[in-house]
Coordinates of C-alpha atoms and ligand atoms in Angstrom, one line a residue:
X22 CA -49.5 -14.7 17.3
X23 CA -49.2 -17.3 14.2
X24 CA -52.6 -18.4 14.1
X25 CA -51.1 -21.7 12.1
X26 CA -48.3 -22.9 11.2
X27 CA -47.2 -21.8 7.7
X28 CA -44.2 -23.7 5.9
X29 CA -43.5 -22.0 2.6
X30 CA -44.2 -18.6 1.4
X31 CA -43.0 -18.4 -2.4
X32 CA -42.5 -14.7 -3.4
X33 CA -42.4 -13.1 -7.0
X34 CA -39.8 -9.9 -7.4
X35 CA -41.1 -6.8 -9.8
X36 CA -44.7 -8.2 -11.4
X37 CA -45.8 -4.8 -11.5
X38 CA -43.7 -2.2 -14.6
X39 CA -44.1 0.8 -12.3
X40 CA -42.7 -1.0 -9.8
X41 CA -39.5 -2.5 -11.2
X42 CA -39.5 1.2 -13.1
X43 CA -38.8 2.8 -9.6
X44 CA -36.5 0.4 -8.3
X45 CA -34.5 1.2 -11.5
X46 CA -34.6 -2.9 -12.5
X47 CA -35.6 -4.8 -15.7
X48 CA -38.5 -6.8 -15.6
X49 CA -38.0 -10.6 -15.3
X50 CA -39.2 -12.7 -18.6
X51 CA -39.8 -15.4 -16.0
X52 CA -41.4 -14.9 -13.0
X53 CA -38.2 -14.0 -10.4
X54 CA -39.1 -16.3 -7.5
X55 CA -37.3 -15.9 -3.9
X56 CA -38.6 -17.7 -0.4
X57 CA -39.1 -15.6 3.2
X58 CA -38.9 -18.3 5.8
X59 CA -42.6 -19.5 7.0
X60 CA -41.8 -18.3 10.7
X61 CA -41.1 -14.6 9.5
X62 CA -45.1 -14.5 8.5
X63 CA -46.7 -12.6 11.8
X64 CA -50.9 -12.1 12.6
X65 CA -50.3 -9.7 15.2
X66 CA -51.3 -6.7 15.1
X67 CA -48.2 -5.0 16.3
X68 CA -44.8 -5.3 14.3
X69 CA -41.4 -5.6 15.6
X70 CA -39.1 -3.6 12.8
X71 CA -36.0 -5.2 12.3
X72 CA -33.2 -3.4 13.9
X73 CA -30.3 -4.3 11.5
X74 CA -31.8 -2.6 9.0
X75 CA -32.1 1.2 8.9
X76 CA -34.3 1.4 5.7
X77 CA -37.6 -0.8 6.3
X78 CA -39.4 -0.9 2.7
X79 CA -43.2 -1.9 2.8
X80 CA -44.4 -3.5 -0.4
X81 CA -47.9 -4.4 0.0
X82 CA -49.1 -7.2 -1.7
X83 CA -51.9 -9.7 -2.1
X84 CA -50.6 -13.3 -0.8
X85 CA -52.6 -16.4 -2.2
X86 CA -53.1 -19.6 -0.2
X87 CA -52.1 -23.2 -2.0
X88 CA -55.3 -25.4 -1.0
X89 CA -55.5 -29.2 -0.8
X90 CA -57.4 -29.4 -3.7
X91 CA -55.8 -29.9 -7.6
X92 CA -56.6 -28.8 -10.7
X93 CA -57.1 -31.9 -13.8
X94 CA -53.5 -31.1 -13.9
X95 CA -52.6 -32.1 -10.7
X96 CA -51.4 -29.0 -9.7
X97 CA -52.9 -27.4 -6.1
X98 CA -55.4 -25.0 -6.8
X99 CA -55.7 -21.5 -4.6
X100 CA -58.4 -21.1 -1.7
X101 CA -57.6 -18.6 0.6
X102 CA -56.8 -14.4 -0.3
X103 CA -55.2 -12.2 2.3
X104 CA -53.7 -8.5 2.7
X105 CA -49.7 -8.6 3.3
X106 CA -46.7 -6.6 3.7
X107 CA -43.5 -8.2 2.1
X108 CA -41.2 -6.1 4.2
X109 CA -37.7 -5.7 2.6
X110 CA -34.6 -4.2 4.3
X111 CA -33.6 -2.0 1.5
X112 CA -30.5 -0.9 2.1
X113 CA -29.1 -4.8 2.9
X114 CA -30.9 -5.8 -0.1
X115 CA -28.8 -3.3 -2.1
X116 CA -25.6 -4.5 -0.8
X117 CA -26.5 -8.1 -1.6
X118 CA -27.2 -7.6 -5.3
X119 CA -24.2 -5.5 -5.4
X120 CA -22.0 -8.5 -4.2
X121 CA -24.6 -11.0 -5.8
X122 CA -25.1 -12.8 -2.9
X123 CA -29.1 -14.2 -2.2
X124 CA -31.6 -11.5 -0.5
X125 CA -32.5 -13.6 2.4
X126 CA -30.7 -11.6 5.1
X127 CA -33.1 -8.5 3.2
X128 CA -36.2 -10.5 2.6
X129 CA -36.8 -12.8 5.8
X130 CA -36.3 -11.6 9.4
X131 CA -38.2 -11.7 11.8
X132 CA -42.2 -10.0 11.4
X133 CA -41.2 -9.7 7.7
X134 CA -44.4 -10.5 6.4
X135 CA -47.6 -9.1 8.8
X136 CA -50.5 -10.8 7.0
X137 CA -54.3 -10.0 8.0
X138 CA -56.7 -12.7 7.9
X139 CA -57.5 -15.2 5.0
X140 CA -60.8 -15.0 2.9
X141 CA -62.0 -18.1 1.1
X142 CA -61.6 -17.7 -2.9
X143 CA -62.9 -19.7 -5.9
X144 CA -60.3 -21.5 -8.0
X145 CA -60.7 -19.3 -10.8
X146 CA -58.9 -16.6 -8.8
X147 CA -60.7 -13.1 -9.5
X148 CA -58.8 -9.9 -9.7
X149 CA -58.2 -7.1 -6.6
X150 CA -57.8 -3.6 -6.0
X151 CA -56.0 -2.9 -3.4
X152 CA -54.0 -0.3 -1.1
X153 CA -52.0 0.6 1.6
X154 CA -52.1 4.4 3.8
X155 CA -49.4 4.7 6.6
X156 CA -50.5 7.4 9.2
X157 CA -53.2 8.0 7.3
X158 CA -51.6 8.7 3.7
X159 CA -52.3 6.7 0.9
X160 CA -48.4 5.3 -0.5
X161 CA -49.6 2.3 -2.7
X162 CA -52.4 1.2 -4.4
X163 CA -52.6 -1.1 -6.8
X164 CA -54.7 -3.3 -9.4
X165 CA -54.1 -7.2 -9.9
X166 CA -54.9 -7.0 -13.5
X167 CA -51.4 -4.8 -13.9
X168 CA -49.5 -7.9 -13.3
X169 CA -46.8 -9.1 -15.2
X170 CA -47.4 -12.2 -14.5
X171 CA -51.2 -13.4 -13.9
X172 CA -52.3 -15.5 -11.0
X173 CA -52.8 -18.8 -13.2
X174 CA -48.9 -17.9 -14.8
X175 CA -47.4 -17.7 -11.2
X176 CA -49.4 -20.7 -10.1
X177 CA -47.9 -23.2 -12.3
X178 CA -44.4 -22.1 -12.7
X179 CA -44.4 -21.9 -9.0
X180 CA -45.9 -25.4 -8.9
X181 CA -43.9 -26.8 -11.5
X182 CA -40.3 -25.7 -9.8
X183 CA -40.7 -26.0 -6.6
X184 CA -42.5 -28.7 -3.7
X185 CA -45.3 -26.8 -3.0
X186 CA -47.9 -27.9 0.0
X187 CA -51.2 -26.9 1.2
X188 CA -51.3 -24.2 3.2
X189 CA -48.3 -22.5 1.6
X190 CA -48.6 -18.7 0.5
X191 CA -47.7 -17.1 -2.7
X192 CA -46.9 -12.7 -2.7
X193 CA -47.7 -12.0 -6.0
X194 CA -45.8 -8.8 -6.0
X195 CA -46.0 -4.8 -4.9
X196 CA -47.0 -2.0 -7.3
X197 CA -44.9 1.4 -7.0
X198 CA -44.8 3.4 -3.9
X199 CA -42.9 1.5 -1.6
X200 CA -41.3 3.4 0.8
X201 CA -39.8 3.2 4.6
X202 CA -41.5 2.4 8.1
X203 CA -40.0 4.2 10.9
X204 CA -41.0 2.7 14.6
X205 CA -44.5 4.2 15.5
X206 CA -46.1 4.3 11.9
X207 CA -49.3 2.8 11.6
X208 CA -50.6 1.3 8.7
X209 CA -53.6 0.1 7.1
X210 CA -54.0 -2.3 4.2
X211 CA -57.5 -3.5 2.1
X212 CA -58.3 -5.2 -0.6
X213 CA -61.6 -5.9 -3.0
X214 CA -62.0 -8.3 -5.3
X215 CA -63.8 -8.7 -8.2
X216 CA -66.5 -11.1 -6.8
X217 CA -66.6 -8.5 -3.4
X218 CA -64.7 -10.3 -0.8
X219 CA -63.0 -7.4 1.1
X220 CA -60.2 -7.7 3.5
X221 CA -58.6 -5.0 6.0
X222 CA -55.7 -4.8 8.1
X223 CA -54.0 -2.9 10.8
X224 CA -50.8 -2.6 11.9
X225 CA -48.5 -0.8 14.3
X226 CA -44.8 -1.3 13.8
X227 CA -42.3 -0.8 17.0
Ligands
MG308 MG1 -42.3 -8.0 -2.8

């Protein structure tokens, strides 16, 4: 269950080259923002898999918390870290940018973003390493400092545009390797920062 209610999550599209290299796309010379509904976030342990989708993408990311606390700029300041999977149905998601229509439908059903538990973080946001192994074989890993956009970037263009809150999350975007869940897979994500916080995950989808 939702251990608390989260109202926003703020997502950026292809921060990583490698990433945006596989899906075939450009990379953004802004940072290419989209929302998942704050309901579709999930702390359980077991996943329900979307069933109008028949090509389940994991993109694992690390997902910053918005604090209460601004900067001298009045803009809210990060405290929290966590391990998530920004699920995408990629086969809807294709046919939406083909018609041009918004990547909702792709980006924010139900369970679309299993998130492990939050770690306190300084302001000054350090970097990660992190990964992701279904059943056991590694499929992403990736390295914070290949961003395209850097933490303190996507923090104020994300504060600037939109009504951000405390408590809401940022995803700060996949590196390469995504690839599909099928019902059954297991998966386990971890991160470690710079500073040493670490932070792991397990989850079974269904
Ligand atoms: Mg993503």
């Amino acid at each position: 269950m939702i251990q608390r209610i989260i109202r926003n999550i703020w997502a950026v599209g292809r921060n990583y080259q490698a990433h945006a290299n596989e899906m075939g796309q450009p990379v953004p010379s802004t940072p290419m923002i989209f929302l998942k509904a704050g309901s579709a976030a999930t702390m359980s342990p077991e996943v329900r898999l979307y069933q109008g989708s028949k090509d389940i993408h994991h993109e694992v990311e690390i997902v910053l918390r918005f604090g209460t606390k601004a900067d001298s700029n009045g803009r809210l300041e990060f405290d929290a870290a966590a391990i998530g999977l920004d699920l995408t149905a990629r086969d809807l998601q294709a046919e939406l940018k083909a018609k041009s229509h918004p990547w909702t439908l792709a980006k924010s059903f139900r369970d679309s973003l299993p998130v492990s538990a939050m770690v306190a973080i300084p302001p000054a946001v350090p970097h990660f390493k992190f990964e992701l192994s279904v059943n056991g074989e590694t499929r992403q890993r990736g390295d914070t400092r290949d961003m395209i956009f850097d933490f303190e970037t996507l923090r104020t263009y994300v504060f600037d545009n939109f009504p951000v809150e405390p408590g809401d999350l940022l995803l700060t975007g996949t590196p390469e390797g995504v690839a599909r869940l099928k019902t059954d897979d297991r998966a386990e994500a971890s991160f470690e920062s710079g500073l040493g916080h670490r932070v792991r995950a397990e989850w079974i989808f269904r």
